[in-house]
mmCIF file of C-alpha atoms in Angstrom:
data_model
loop_
_atom_site.group_PDB
_atom_site.id
_atom_site.type_symbol
_atom_site.label_atom_id
_atom_site.label_comp_id
_atom_site.label_asym_id
_atom_site.label_seq_id
_atom_site.Cartn_x
_atom_site.Cartn_y
_atom_site.Cartn_z
ATOM 1 C CA UNK A 100 18.674 -20.509 32.858
ATOM 2 C CA UNK A 101 18.768 -20.394 29.021
ATOM 3 C CA UNK A 102 18.703 -16.887 27.715
ATOM 4 C CA UNK A 103 17.858 -15.747 24.101
ATOM 5 C CA UNK A 104 20.789 -14.066 22.698
ATOM 6 C CA UNK A 105 20.401 -10.367 21.886
ATOM 7 C CA UNK A 106 22.532 -7.308 21.082
ATOM 8 C CA UNK A 107 21.942 -3.700 21.124
ATOM 9 C CA UNK A 108 22.191 -1.390 17.996
ATOM 10 C CA UNK A 109 21.616 2.248 18.856
ATOM 11 C CA UNK A 110 17.949 2.277 20.243
ATOM 12 C CA UNK A 111 17.116 -1.069 18.508
ATOM 13 C CA UNK A 112 17.329 -4.457 20.103
ATOM 14 C CA UNK A 113 18.142 -7.154 17.493
ATOM 15 C CA UNK A 114 17.369 -10.599 18.792
ATOM 16 C CA UNK A 115 17.234 -14.055 17.619
ATOM 17 C CA UNK A 116 13.653 -14.450 18.753
ATOM 18 C CA UNK A 117 10.778 -13.168 16.702
ATOM 19 C CA UNK A 118 7.464 -14.154 15.168
ATOM 20 C CA UNK A 119 6.499 -14.384 11.586
ATOM 21 C CA UNK A 120 3.186 -15.397 10.307
ATOM 22 C CA UNK A 121 3.099 -16.140 6.519
ATOM 23 C CA UNK A 122 -0.189 -14.864 4.944
ATOM 24 C CA UNK A 123 -2.279 -17.548 3.309
ATOM 25 C CA UNK A 124 -2.640 -16.596 -0.431
ATOM 26 C CA UNK A 125 -1.619 -17.849 -3.750
ATOM 27 C CA UNK A 126 0.471 -15.602 -6.216
ATOM 28 C CA UNK A 127 0.775 -16.049 -9.965
ATOM 29 C CA UNK A 128 3.378 -13.688 -11.534
ATOM 30 C CA UNK A 129 4.438 -13.301 -15.082
ATOM 31 C CA UNK A 130 3.882 -11.633 -18.431
ATOM 32 C CA UNK A 131 0.554 -12.900 -19.799
ATOM 33 C CA UNK A 132 -0.565 -14.326 -16.353
ATOM 34 C CA UNK A 133 -4.062 -12.554 -16.567
ATOM 35 C CA UNK A 134 -4.809 -15.308 -19.155
ATOM 36 C CA UNK A 135 -5.066 -17.675 -16.257
ATOM 37 C CA UNK A 136 -7.715 -15.841 -14.683
ATOM 38 C CA UNK A 137 -10.686 -18.182 -15.354
ATOM 39 C CA UNK A 138 -8.613 -21.135 -14.234
ATOM 40 C CA UNK A 139 -7.587 -19.463 -11.055
ATOM 41 C CA UNK A 140 -11.177 -18.333 -10.289
ATOM 42 C CA UNK A 141 -12.416 -21.763 -10.842
ATOM 43 C CA UNK A 142 -9.680 -23.376 -8.663
ATOM 44 C CA UNK A 143 -11.356 -21.384 -5.692
ATOM 45 C CA UNK A 144 -14.632 -22.895 -6.416
ATOM 46 C CA UNK A 145 -16.125 -19.582 -7.637
ATOM 47 C CA UNK A 146 -18.986 -20.171 -10.114
ATOM 48 C CA UNK A 147 -20.470 -16.760 -10.421
ATOM 49 C CA UNK A 148 -17.938 -13.750 -10.157
ATOM 50 C CA UNK A 149 -18.783 -10.207 -10.210
ATOM 51 C CA UNK A 150 -15.901 -8.073 -11.841
ATOM 52 C CA UNK A 151 -15.064 -4.864 -9.695
ATOM 53 C CA UNK A 152 -13.310 -2.018 -11.243
ATOM 54 C CA UNK A 153 -13.324 1.830 -11.175
ATOM 55 C CA UNK A 154 -15.308 3.836 -13.718
ATOM 56 C CA UNK A 155 -12.109 4.784 -15.487
ATOM 57 C CA UNK A 156 -11.134 1.043 -16.031
ATOM 58 C CA UNK A 157 -14.504 -0.326 -17.333
ATOM 59 C CA UNK A 158 -12.571 -1.362 -20.296
ATOM 60 C CA UNK A 159 -10.237 -3.649 -18.070
ATOM 61 C CA UNK A 160 -13.491 -5.094 -16.368
ATOM 62 C CA UNK A 161 -14.767 -6.020 -19.884
ATOM 63 C CA UNK A 162 -11.394 -7.643 -20.683
ATOM 64 C CA UNK A 163 -11.634 -9.632 -17.319
ATOM 65 C CA UNK A 164 -15.333 -10.635 -18.167
ATOM 66 C CA UNK A 165 -14.066 -11.798 -21.401
ATOM 67 C CA UNK A 166 -11.409 -13.997 -20.008
ATOM 68 C CA UNK A 167 -13.767 -15.362 -17.251
ATOM 69 C CA UNK A 168 -16.406 -16.492 -19.903
ATOM 70 C CA UNK A 169 -19.322 -18.217 -18.289
ATOM 71 C CA UNK A 170 -18.067 -17.628 -14.849
ATOM 72 C CA UNK A 171 -18.601 -13.806 -15.157
ATOM 73 C CA UNK A 172 -22.041 -12.875 -13.588
ATOM 74 C CA UNK A 173 -21.650 -9.139 -14.329
ATOM 75 C CA UNK A 174 -19.609 -6.229 -13.403
ATOM 76 C CA UNK A 175 -19.686 -3.310 -10.877
ATOM 77 C CA UNK A 176 -17.593 -0.465 -12.120
ATOM 78 C CA UNK A 177 -18.121 2.137 -9.463
ATOM 79 C CA UNK A 178 -15.249 1.553 -7.140
ATOM 80 C CA UNK A 179 -14.023 4.926 -5.574
ATOM 81 C CA UNK A 180 -11.053 6.215 -3.713
ATOM 82 C CA UNK A 181 -11.012 5.585 0.149
ATOM 83 C CA UNK A 182 -13.985 2.971 -0.280
ATOM 84 C CA UNK A 183 -16.879 5.138 0.642
ATOM 85 C CA UNK A 184 -19.436 3.151 2.872
ATOM 86 C CA UNK A 185 -22.186 4.013 0.350
ATOM 87 C CA UNK A 186 -20.106 2.244 -2.599
ATOM 88 C CA UNK A 187 -19.770 -0.705 -0.487
ATOM 89 C CA UNK A 188 -23.499 -0.864 0.038
ATOM 90 C CA UNK A 189 -24.194 -0.515 -3.698
ATOM 91 C CA UNK A 190 -21.589 -2.963 -4.555
ATOM 92 C CA UNK A 191 -23.074 -5.554 -2.142
ATOM 93 C CA UNK A 192 -26.443 -5.043 -3.587
ATOM 94 C CA UNK A 193 -25.079 -5.496 -7.062
ATOM 95 C CA UNK A 194 -23.304 -8.851 -6.061
ATOM 96 C CA UNK A 195 -26.628 -10.084 -4.477
ATOM 97 C CA UNK A 196 -28.875 -9.330 -7.439
ATOM 98 C CA UNK A 197 -26.208 -11.082 -9.792
ATOM 99 C CA UNK A 198 -26.084 -14.063 -7.559
ATOM 100 C CA UNK A 199 -22.289 -13.770 -7.365
ATOM 101 C CA UNK A 200 -20.428 -16.035 -5.042
ATOM 102 C CA UNK A 201 -17.077 -14.407 -5.434
ATOM 103 C CA UNK A 202 -15.563 -11.370 -7.074
ATOM 104 C CA UNK A 203 -12.557 -10.472 -9.283
ATOM 105 C CA UNK A 204 -11.031 -7.106 -8.530
ATOM 106 C CA UNK A 205 -9.008 -5.548 -11.467
ATOM 107 C CA UNK A 206 -7.213 -2.387 -10.869
ATOM 108 C CA UNK A 207 -5.442 -0.396 -7.985
ATOM 109 C CA UNK A 208 -6.128 0.053 -4.345
ATOM 110 C CA UNK A 209 -9.480 1.591 -4.661
ATOM 111 C CA UNK A 210 -10.903 -1.404 -6.373
ATOM 112 C CA UNK A 211 -8.955 -4.089 -4.265
ATOM 113 C CA UNK A 212 -10.097 -2.194 -1.209
ATOM 114 C CA UNK A 213 -13.811 -2.596 -2.392
ATOM 115 C CA UNK A 214 -13.219 -6.192 -2.724
ATOM 116 C CA UNK A 215 -11.970 -6.451 0.784
ATOM 117 C CA UNK A 216 -15.033 -4.631 1.924
ATOM 118 C CA UNK A 217 -17.152 -7.171 0.319
ATOM 119 C CA UNK A 218 -15.250 -10.032 1.800
ATOM 120 C CA UNK A 219 -15.725 -8.388 5.205
ATOM 121 C CA UNK A 220 -19.417 -7.730 4.960
ATOM 122 C CA UNK A 221 -20.523 -10.373 2.700
ATOM 123 C CA UNK A 222 -18.071 -13.123 2.901
ATOM 124 C CA UNK A 223 -17.208 -13.160 -0.857
ATOM 125 C CA UNK A 224 -13.973 -14.561 -1.758
ATOM 126 C CA UNK A 225 -11.648 -12.611 -4.193
ATOM 127 C CA UNK A 226 -9.232 -12.924 -6.968
ATOM 128 C CA UNK A 227 -7.070 -9.720 -7.233
ATOM 129 C CA UNK A 228 -5.293 -8.483 -10.351
ATOM 130 C CA UNK A 229 -3.487 -5.580 -9.405
ATOM 131 C CA UNK A 230 -2.554 -2.886 -12.114
ATOM 132 C CA UNK A 231 -0.817 -0.414 -9.953
ATOM 133 C CA UNK A 232 2.011 -0.665 -7.212
ATOM 134 C CA UNK A 233 -0.421 -0.010 -4.312
ATOM 135 C CA UNK A 234 0.191 -3.347 -2.636
ATOM 136 C CA UNK A 235 -3.250 -3.562 -0.875
ATOM 137 C CA UNK A 236 -3.791 -7.144 -2.409
ATOM 138 C CA UNK A 237 -1.006 -8.418 -0.062
ATOM 139 C CA UNK A 238 -2.455 -7.178 3.180
ATOM 140 C CA UNK A 239 -5.315 -8.117 5.637
ATOM 141 C CA UNK A 240 -5.907 -4.354 6.160
ATOM 142 C CA UNK A 241 -9.248 -3.031 5.055
ATOM 143 C CA UNK A 242 -10.490 0.456 5.125
ATOM 144 C CA UNK A 243 -13.969 2.050 4.703
ATOM 145 C CA UNK A 244 -14.716 5.742 4.643
ATOM 146 C CA UNK A 245 -17.943 7.188 6.236
ATOM 147 C CA UNK A 246 -18.769 10.912 7.182
ATOM 148 C CA UNK A 247 -15.048 11.951 6.326
ATOM 149 C CA UNK A 248 -13.583 9.436 8.784
ATOM 150 C CA UNK A 249 -11.684 6.537 7.409
ATOM 151 C CA UNK A 250 -12.034 3.304 9.710
ATOM 152 C CA UNK A 251 -9.444 0.743 9.248
ATOM 153 C CA UNK A 252 -8.892 -2.721 10.652
ATOM 154 C CA UNK A 253 -7.092 -6.028 10.138
ATOM 155 C CA UNK A 254 -8.886 -9.229 9.239
ATOM 156 C CA UNK A 255 -7.522 -12.293 7.397
ATOM 157 C CA UNK A 256 -10.927 -12.711 5.976
ATOM 158 C CA UNK A 257 -10.394 -9.859 3.580
ATOM 159 C CA UNK A 258 -7.273 -11.178 2.011
ATOM 160 C CA UNK A 259 -7.695 -11.950 -1.632
ATOM 161 C CA UNK A 260 -7.468 -15.778 -1.983
ATOM 162 C CA UNK A 261 -5.269 -15.389 -5.138
ATOM 163 C CA UNK A 262 -3.287 -12.610 -6.587
ATOM 164 C CA UNK A 263 -2.386 -12.311 -10.362
ATOM 165 C CA UNK A 264 0.457 -10.196 -11.183
ATOM 166 C CA UNK A 265 0.868 -9.367 -14.818
ATOM 167 C CA UNK A 266 3.329 -6.638 -15.827
ATOM 168 C CA UNK A 267 1.632 -6.157 -19.287
ATOM 169 C CA UNK A 268 -1.382 -4.629 -17.473
ATOM 170 C CA UNK A 269 0.851 -1.933 -16.044
ATOM 171 C CA UNK A 270 2.327 -0.856 -19.340
ATOM 172 C CA UNK A 271 -0.490 1.722 -19.919
ATOM 173 C CA UNK A 272 -0.165 2.898 -16.280
ATOM 174 C CA UNK A 273 0.429 6.689 -16.696
ATOM 175 C CA UNK A 274 3.971 7.673 -15.675
ATOM 176 C CA UNK A 275 2.811 9.954 -13.027
ATOM 177 C CA UNK A 276 0.511 7.393 -11.483
ATOM 178 C CA UNK A 277 3.523 4.811 -11.710
ATOM 179 C CA UNK A 278 5.623 7.368 -9.685
ATOM 180 C CA UNK A 279 3.159 8.011 -6.807
ATOM 181 C CA UNK A 280 2.072 4.458 -6.712
ATOM 182 C CA UNK A 281 5.754 3.250 -6.385
ATOM 183 C CA UNK A 282 6.376 5.728 -3.645
ATOM 184 C CA UNK A 283 3.359 4.494 -1.766
ATOM 185 C CA UNK A 284 4.812 0.898 -2.054
ATOM 186 C CA UNK A 285 8.294 2.359 -0.735
ATOM 187 C CA UNK A 286 6.241 3.802 2.385
ATOM 188 C CA UNK A 287 4.924 0.219 3.045
ATOM 189 C CA UNK A 288 8.410 -1.137 3.379
ATOM 190 C CA UNK A 289 9.897 1.650 5.174
ATOM 191 C CA UNK A 290 7.323 1.395 7.980
ATOM 192 C CA UNK A 291 7.835 -2.419 8.134
ATOM 193 C CA UNK A 292 11.511 -1.806 8.864
ATOM 194 C CA UNK A 293 10.784 0.015 12.164
ATOM 195 C CA UNK A 294 7.556 -1.728 13.100
ATOM 196 C CA UNK A 295 7.534 -3.153 16.703
ATOM 197 C CA UNK A 296 6.609 -6.776 15.124
ATOM 198 C CA UNK A 297 9.356 -6.690 12.484
ATOM 199 C CA UNK A 298 11.431 -9.806 11.788
ATOM 200 C CA UNK A 299 14.620 -10.769 9.646
ATOM 201 C CA UNK A 300 12.303 -12.083 7.043
ATOM 202 C CA UNK A 301 10.397 -8.906 6.586
ATOM 203 C CA UNK A 302 13.365 -6.612 6.921
ATOM 204 C CA UNK A 303 15.027 -8.699 3.938
ATOM 205 C CA UNK A 304 11.777 -8.448 1.811
ATOM 206 C CA UNK A 305 11.579 -4.506 2.586
ATOM 207 C CA UNK A 306 14.985 -3.842 1.567
ATOM 208 C CA UNK A 307 14.819 -5.902 -1.630
ATOM 209 C CA UNK A 308 11.321 -4.380 -2.448
ATOM 210 C CA UNK A 309 12.743 -0.891 -2.095
ATOM 211 C CA UNK A 310 15.842 -1.551 -4.027
ATOM 212 C CA UNK A 311 13.674 -2.860 -6.944
ATOM 213 C CA UNK A 312 11.305 0.160 -6.979
ATOM 214 C CA UNK A 313 14.178 2.714 -6.780
ATOM 215 C CA UNK A 314 15.926 1.025 -9.818
ATOM 216 C CA UNK A 315 12.672 0.558 -11.764
ATOM 217 C CA UNK A 316 10.763 3.870 -11.378
ATOM 218 C CA UNK A 317 13.055 6.125 -13.114
ATOM 219 C CA UNK A 318 13.320 3.616 -16.049
ATOM 220 C CA UNK A 319 9.588 3.709 -16.149
ATOM 221 C CA UNK A 320 9.819 7.548 -16.328
ATOM 222 C CA UNK A 321 12.186 7.314 -19.185
ATOM 223 C CA UNK A 322 10.120 4.571 -21.087
ATOM 224 C CA UNK A 323 6.721 3.714 -19.695
ATOM 225 C CA UNK A 324 6.424 0.668 -21.933
ATOM 226 C CA UNK A 325 9.712 -0.822 -20.568
ATOM 227 C CA UNK A 326 8.387 -4.353 -19.663
ATOM 228 C CA UNK A 327 11.595 -5.238 -17.693
ATOM 229 C CA UNK A 328 11.267 -2.153 -15.565
ATOM 230 C CA UNK A 329 7.598 -2.773 -15.357
ATOM 231 C CA UNK A 330 8.194 -6.441 -14.083
ATOM 232 C CA UNK A 331 10.781 -5.269 -11.559
ATOM 233 C CA UNK A 332 8.593 -2.536 -10.232
ATOM 234 C CA UNK A 333 5.577 -4.954 -9.803
ATOM 235 C CA UNK A 334 7.730 -7.532 -7.938
ATOM 236 C CA UNK A 335 8.984 -4.719 -5.691
ATOM 237 C CA UNK A 336 5.570 -3.650 -4.889
ATOM 238 C CA UNK A 337 4.555 -7.157 -4.093
ATOM 239 C CA UNK A 338 7.264 -7.463 -1.651
ATOM 240 C CA UNK A 339 6.458 -4.122 -0.146
ATOM 241 C CA UNK A 340 2.854 -4.787 0.079
ATOM 242 C CA UNK A 341 3.814 -8.158 1.831
ATOM 243 C CA UNK A 342 5.869 -6.247 4.463
ATOM 244 C CA UNK A 343 2.719 -4.112 5.264
ATOM 245 C CA UNK A 344 0.618 -7.168 5.353
ATOM 246 C CA UNK A 345 2.814 -8.734 8.068
ATOM 247 C CA UNK A 346 3.570 -5.949 10.316
ATOM 248 C CA UNK A 347 2.031 -3.011 12.374
ATOM 249 C CA UNK A 348 1.511 0.389 10.736
ATOM 250 C CA UNK A 349 3.149 3.547 11.996
ATOM 251 C CA UNK A 350 2.895 7.248 11.727
ATOM 252 C CA UNK A 351 3.248 7.542 7.860
ATOM 253 C CA UNK A 352 0.135 5.446 7.418
ATOM 254 C CA UNK A 353 -1.763 7.089 10.212
ATOM 255 C CA UNK A 354 -1.169 10.523 8.777
ATOM 256 C CA UNK A 355 -2.212 9.292 5.129
ATOM 257 C CA UNK A 356 -5.352 7.694 6.467
ATOM 258 C CA UNK A 357 -6.371 10.836 8.194
ATOM 259 C CA UNK A 358 -5.519 13.100 5.406
ATOM 260 C CA UNK A 359 -7.134 10.843 2.967
ATOM 261 C CA UNK A 360 -10.385 10.384 4.850
ATOM 262 C CA UNK A 361 -10.820 13.789 6.511
ATOM 263 C CA UNK A 362 -9.761 15.973 3.398
ATOM 264 C CA UNK A 363 -10.436 13.657 0.452
ATOM 265 C CA UNK A 364 -6.894 13.504 -0.797
ATOM 266 C CA UNK A 365 -5.732 11.090 -3.556
ATOM 267 C CA UNK A 366 -4.218 8.019 -1.662
ATOM 268 C CA UNK A 367 -0.986 7.509 -3.612
ATOM 269 C CA UNK A 368 -0.195 11.189 -4.008
ATOM 270 C CA UNK A 369 -0.519 11.588 -0.305
ATOM 271 C CA UNK A 370 1.825 8.930 0.449
ATOM 272 C CA UNK A 371 4.305 10.399 -2.027
ATOM 273 C CA UNK A 372 4.357 13.781 -0.387
ATOM 274 C CA UNK A 373 4.431 12.415 3.176
ATOM 275 C CA UNK A 374 7.137 9.776 2.715
ATOM 276 C CA UNK A 375 10.436 11.764 2.963
ATOM 277 C CA UNK A 376 8.985 13.927 5.865
ATOM 278 C CA UNK A 377 8.039 10.978 7.902
ATOM 279 C CA UNK A 378 11.388 9.397 7.000
ATOM 280 C CA UNK A 379 13.316 12.440 8.444
ATOM 281 C CA UNK A 380 11.052 12.338 11.550
ATOM 282 C CA UNK A 381 11.262 8.728 12.296
ATOM 283 C CA UNK A 382 14.550 7.408 11.152
ATOM 284 C CA UNK A 383 16.733 9.172 13.967
ATOM 285 C CA UNK A 384 14.859 6.956 16.354
ATOM 286 C CA UNK A 385 15.272 3.565 14.164
ATOM 287 C CA UNK A 386 18.803 3.220 13.432
ATOM 288 C CA UNK A 387 18.300 -0.390 12.007
ATOM 289 C CA UNK A 388 15.726 0.854 9.596
ATOM 290 C CA UNK A 389 17.929 3.806 8.815
ATOM 291 C CA UNK A 390 20.717 1.545 7.936
ATOM 292 C CA UNK A 391 18.682 -0.661 5.794
ATOM 293 C CA UNK A 392 17.283 2.330 3.743
ATOM 294 C CA UNK A 393 20.836 3.502 3.339
ATOM 295 C CA UNK A 394 21.753 0.162 1.714
ATOM 296 C CA UNK A 395 18.569 0.075 -0.427
ATOM 297 C CA UNK A 396 18.810 3.672 -1.579
ATOM 298 C CA UNK A 397 22.669 3.674 -1.811
ATOM 299 C CA UNK A 398 22.854 6.860 0.227
ATOM 300 C CA UNK A 399 23.857 8.227 3.722
ATOM 301 C CA UNK A 400 20.715 10.383 3.745
ATOM 302 C CA UNK A 401 17.572 8.204 3.094
ATOM 303 C CA UNK A 402 14.993 10.989 3.624
ATOM 304 C CA UNK A 403 16.797 13.470 1.216
ATOM 305 C CA UNK A 404 17.213 10.600 -1.170
ATOM 306 C CA UNK A 405 13.407 9.937 -1.178
ATOM 307 C CA UNK A 406 12.713 13.534 -1.789
ATOM 308 C CA UNK A 407 15.125 13.727 -4.722
ATOM 309 C CA UNK A 408 13.525 10.509 -6.170
ATOM 310 C CA UNK A 409 10.175 12.299 -5.961
ATOM 311 C CA UNK A 410 11.750 15.251 -7.995
ATOM 312 C CA UNK A 411 13.109 12.755 -10.544
ATOM 313 C CA UNK A 412 9.747 11.155 -10.997
ATOM 314 C CA UNK A 413 7.668 14.415 -11.115
ATOM 315 C CA UNK A 414 5.450 13.554 -8.361
ATOM 316 C CA UNK A 415 3.482 16.140 -6.171
ATOM 317 C CA UNK A 416 5.895 17.478 -3.529
ATOM 318 C CA UNK A 417 3.689 19.361 -1.092
ATOM 319 C CA UNK A 418 0.300 19.062 0.631
ATOM 320 C CA UNK A 419 -0.302 22.371 -0.927
ATOM 321 C CA UNK A 420 -0.035 20.824 -4.222
ATOM 322 C CA UNK A 421 -2.894 18.565 -3.118
ATOM 323 C CA UNK A 422 -5.093 21.447 -2.188
ATOM 324 C CA UNK A 423 -4.325 21.435 1.618
ATOM 325 C CA UNK A 424 -4.194 24.814 3.546
ATOM 326 C CA UNK A 425 -2.801 25.524 6.846
ATOM 327 C CA UNK A 426 -6.270 25.698 8.796
ATOM 328 C CA UNK A 427 -6.797 22.029 7.884
ATOM 329 C CA UNK A 428 -3.618 20.863 10.094
ATOM 330 C CA UNK A 429 -4.981 21.342 13.690
ATOM 331 C CA UNK A 430 -8.041 18.791 12.915
ATOM 332 C CA UNK A 431 -5.625 16.307 11.403
ATOM 333 C CA UNK A 432 -3.371 16.607 14.367
ATOM 334 C CA UNK A 433 -6.229 16.120 16.695
ATOM 335 C CA UNK A 434 -7.374 12.876 14.826
ATOM 336 C CA UNK A 435 -3.856 11.519 14.741
ATOM 337 C CA UNK A 436 -3.290 11.982 18.465
ATOM 338 C CA UNK A 437 -6.685 10.672 19.534
ATOM 339 C CA UNK A 438 -5.799 7.151 18.118
ATOM 340 C CA UNK A 439 -2.106 7.074 17.361
ATOM 341 C CA UNK A 440 -0.396 4.012 15.561
ATOM 342 C CA UNK A 441 2.749 2.382 17.106
ATOM 343 C CA UNK A 442 5.658 4.609 16.067
ATOM 344 C CA UNK A 443 9.533 4.669 16.983
ATOM 345 C CA UNK A 444 9.572 8.426 17.501
ATOM 346 C CA UNK A 445 7.446 9.894 20.267
ATOM 347 C CA UNK A 446 4.515 11.971 19.112
ATOM 348 C CA UNK A 447 3.219 15.236 20.381
ATOM 349 C CA UNK A 448 1.250 18.085 19.108
ATOM 350 C CA UNK A 449 4.361 20.390 18.447
ATOM 351 C CA UNK A 450 6.286 17.636 16.655
ATOM 352 C CA UNK A 451 3.352 16.619 14.431
ATOM 353 C CA UNK A 452 2.629 20.435 13.590
ATOM 354 C CA UNK A 453 6.079 20.970 12.537
ATOM 355 C CA UNK A 454 6.130 17.740 10.422
ATOM 356 C CA UNK A 455 2.745 18.572 8.675
ATOM 357 C CA UNK A 456 3.727 22.257 8.109
ATOM 358 C CA UNK A 457 7.156 21.088 6.302
ATOM 359 C CA UNK A 458 5.000 18.832 4.212
ATOM 360 C CA UNK A 459 2.640 21.653 3.610
ATOM 361 C CA UNK A 460 5.287 23.884 2.524
ATOM 362 C CA UNK A 461 7.633 21.479 0.972
ATOM 363 C CA UNK A 462 10.501 22.515 3.333
ATOM 364 C CA UNK A 463 14.140 21.167 2.567
ATOM 365 C CA UNK A 464 14.919 18.005 4.163
#
């Protein structure tokens, strides 16, 4: 009988047998790439595109409309954090009134999340133009928040058909947003390293993406206009997002989804706070992931290195910094345990309480 060769490494089994599904999307990357927006939109057969953005990025929406020319049907600039259900309804009504047969999402995770919701509910194909390092554009994961509960799912129908990465569009991204957004991206790759459906392809992308971001983010902190650092960070975020799109999410994302949806916390800042604490919790049960992070971060203690990186970047360090109080934690724990994600470290109420308390107080790692 033929056997697939495998070998043990700590608690991980590394085997020559794995599955890897490449996600069907087109990527355009480069300084000035946004000027190909009309060409790429036409390429998809979109004749009337509604431009999506947040209120704070209405200027970017106008820029996109100008580049689209006659393809632009109008704008909806009310995208919101965590994709509220009522916003999805309003955006769908606007798209219908405009006669839109597709959309262009320009901005961060909130805007791209709205485009995904429109694809899910109305079948509108999307072109994504990311301006942060959120990585949502590379995943089939959607999320819609209703009554303080964030529902998430996976569906390839929500994938943007084309993603245009232009580092120039990130030059004006504030330093603190760059830092939290970059740590958010690193969290995507970290979870991919210990996901039950990880593969050598994804592990290689994850390690490279983390290394790029760790190198680029301090350089952006020193000079937010550094186009080389911006390009490196955006490429790293692309790779990290692709890792999240191809694997199963774990405890880190479950906690952030519950904290964000239940307490209305800012998405990237929540990821930045939770990242080192979840790393400290999970990596003892995932030696291969720990070793990859050691290489990417050039350290023997990945969790501590991630905490120190957050200090260097000046991002929020504790859940208290985000306005969370102790009485909110039991409800978060209940929701996480009610529908847990796959995770290398076993979960129970006491271990989750300790993890969240450490994140609340900013306890040393």
